[in-house]
Amino acid sequence: MKKQLIICTDMEGATGIFEENYKAMVHGTDEWRSIGREYMTSDVLAVCEAANESGIDEILIYDGHYAGDPEHNIIIDKLPSNVRFFDTPQRRFWWRRIRGQADWKPYGIITVGQHARYGEKNAYFPHTIQSPPIKEITFNGIHIAEIGTAVLNFQDTRYIANVGCKSSMKEAKELSDTVATISVKDKEKGWEPNVEETFPIIKKGVLEALRNIDKMKTVKIAESYEFSMTLTEGYIYNIPERVSWKGAFNKSKAFWEAPSVEIGLEIFNFVREYIVKDNL
Ligand SMILES: [Zn+2]
């Protein structure tokens, strides 16, 4: 059977991007173009090389940083020829479309370039999708941000590895205690390696994780699918009289239920529309 690997990437957790050169992850800047994309590509390439040496047939990537702009953060020409990118308009996280383009039973999923959730300590650029205004998102009681969204969209797929900021490992481990955690920077210890150092670390870590694939658990979510989103100080919901999904709002927290994981993740985009600044 064809072995298809899913990779979901973000950029704040990529190698070599810290507060002092943060512009490397600001999409469209000169620093992003000349440095950031190179770093991001190195991390992804390390994963792809390990995957291909382990007998993966096809790699499908969702490049999710700064979704809404069509230009990729990854330099596609530098990747192996068996890599494809999910096709969504402007790289938007249209989760059903993304899920539908993959095999029904992918071999596994790896998250790359990942940062910690809003509020995590010792983290580079911690946030939850966009913070402020978003403080916390939960899904059936699990505290999720970018990592959880990607992994749960591919629920029932083995979660193989998370590559990124040391502080992002907490969210990954909460999703699956068997996931391989491969750090590329550690704020607490002041460990800020460059891509020459992290490339072999990532590659070795992924090779080892793929050797242990039989021990890797899938992340499973049971019905019903219940979500909540809490806002940071200074933001409130402009509570609508009625909405076209099942859900409710109070001032700083919204709740919704959905018939599937992907639909629930997409309703997030509609709930988000009601966030306004609290001018009182
Ligand atoms: Zn990002």
Short mmCIF file of C-alpha atoms and ligand atoms in Angstrom, two decimals, residues 10-12 65-66 115 127, ligand 1:
data_model
loop_
_atom_site.label_atom_id
_atom_site.label_comp_id
_atom_site.label_asym_id
_atom_site.label_seq_id
_atom_site.Cartn_x
_atom_site.Cartn_y
_atom_site.Cartn_z
CA ASP A 10 4.07 26.83 10.80
CA MET A 11 6.98 29.24 11.00
CA GLU A 12 7.32 30.78 14.46
CA HIS A 65 1.92 30.17 8.22
CA TYR A 66 0.27 33.43 7.17
CA HIS A 115 5.29 27.33 18.36
CA HIS A 127 0.09 32.40 20.44
ZN ZN B 1 2.52 31.08 12.01
#
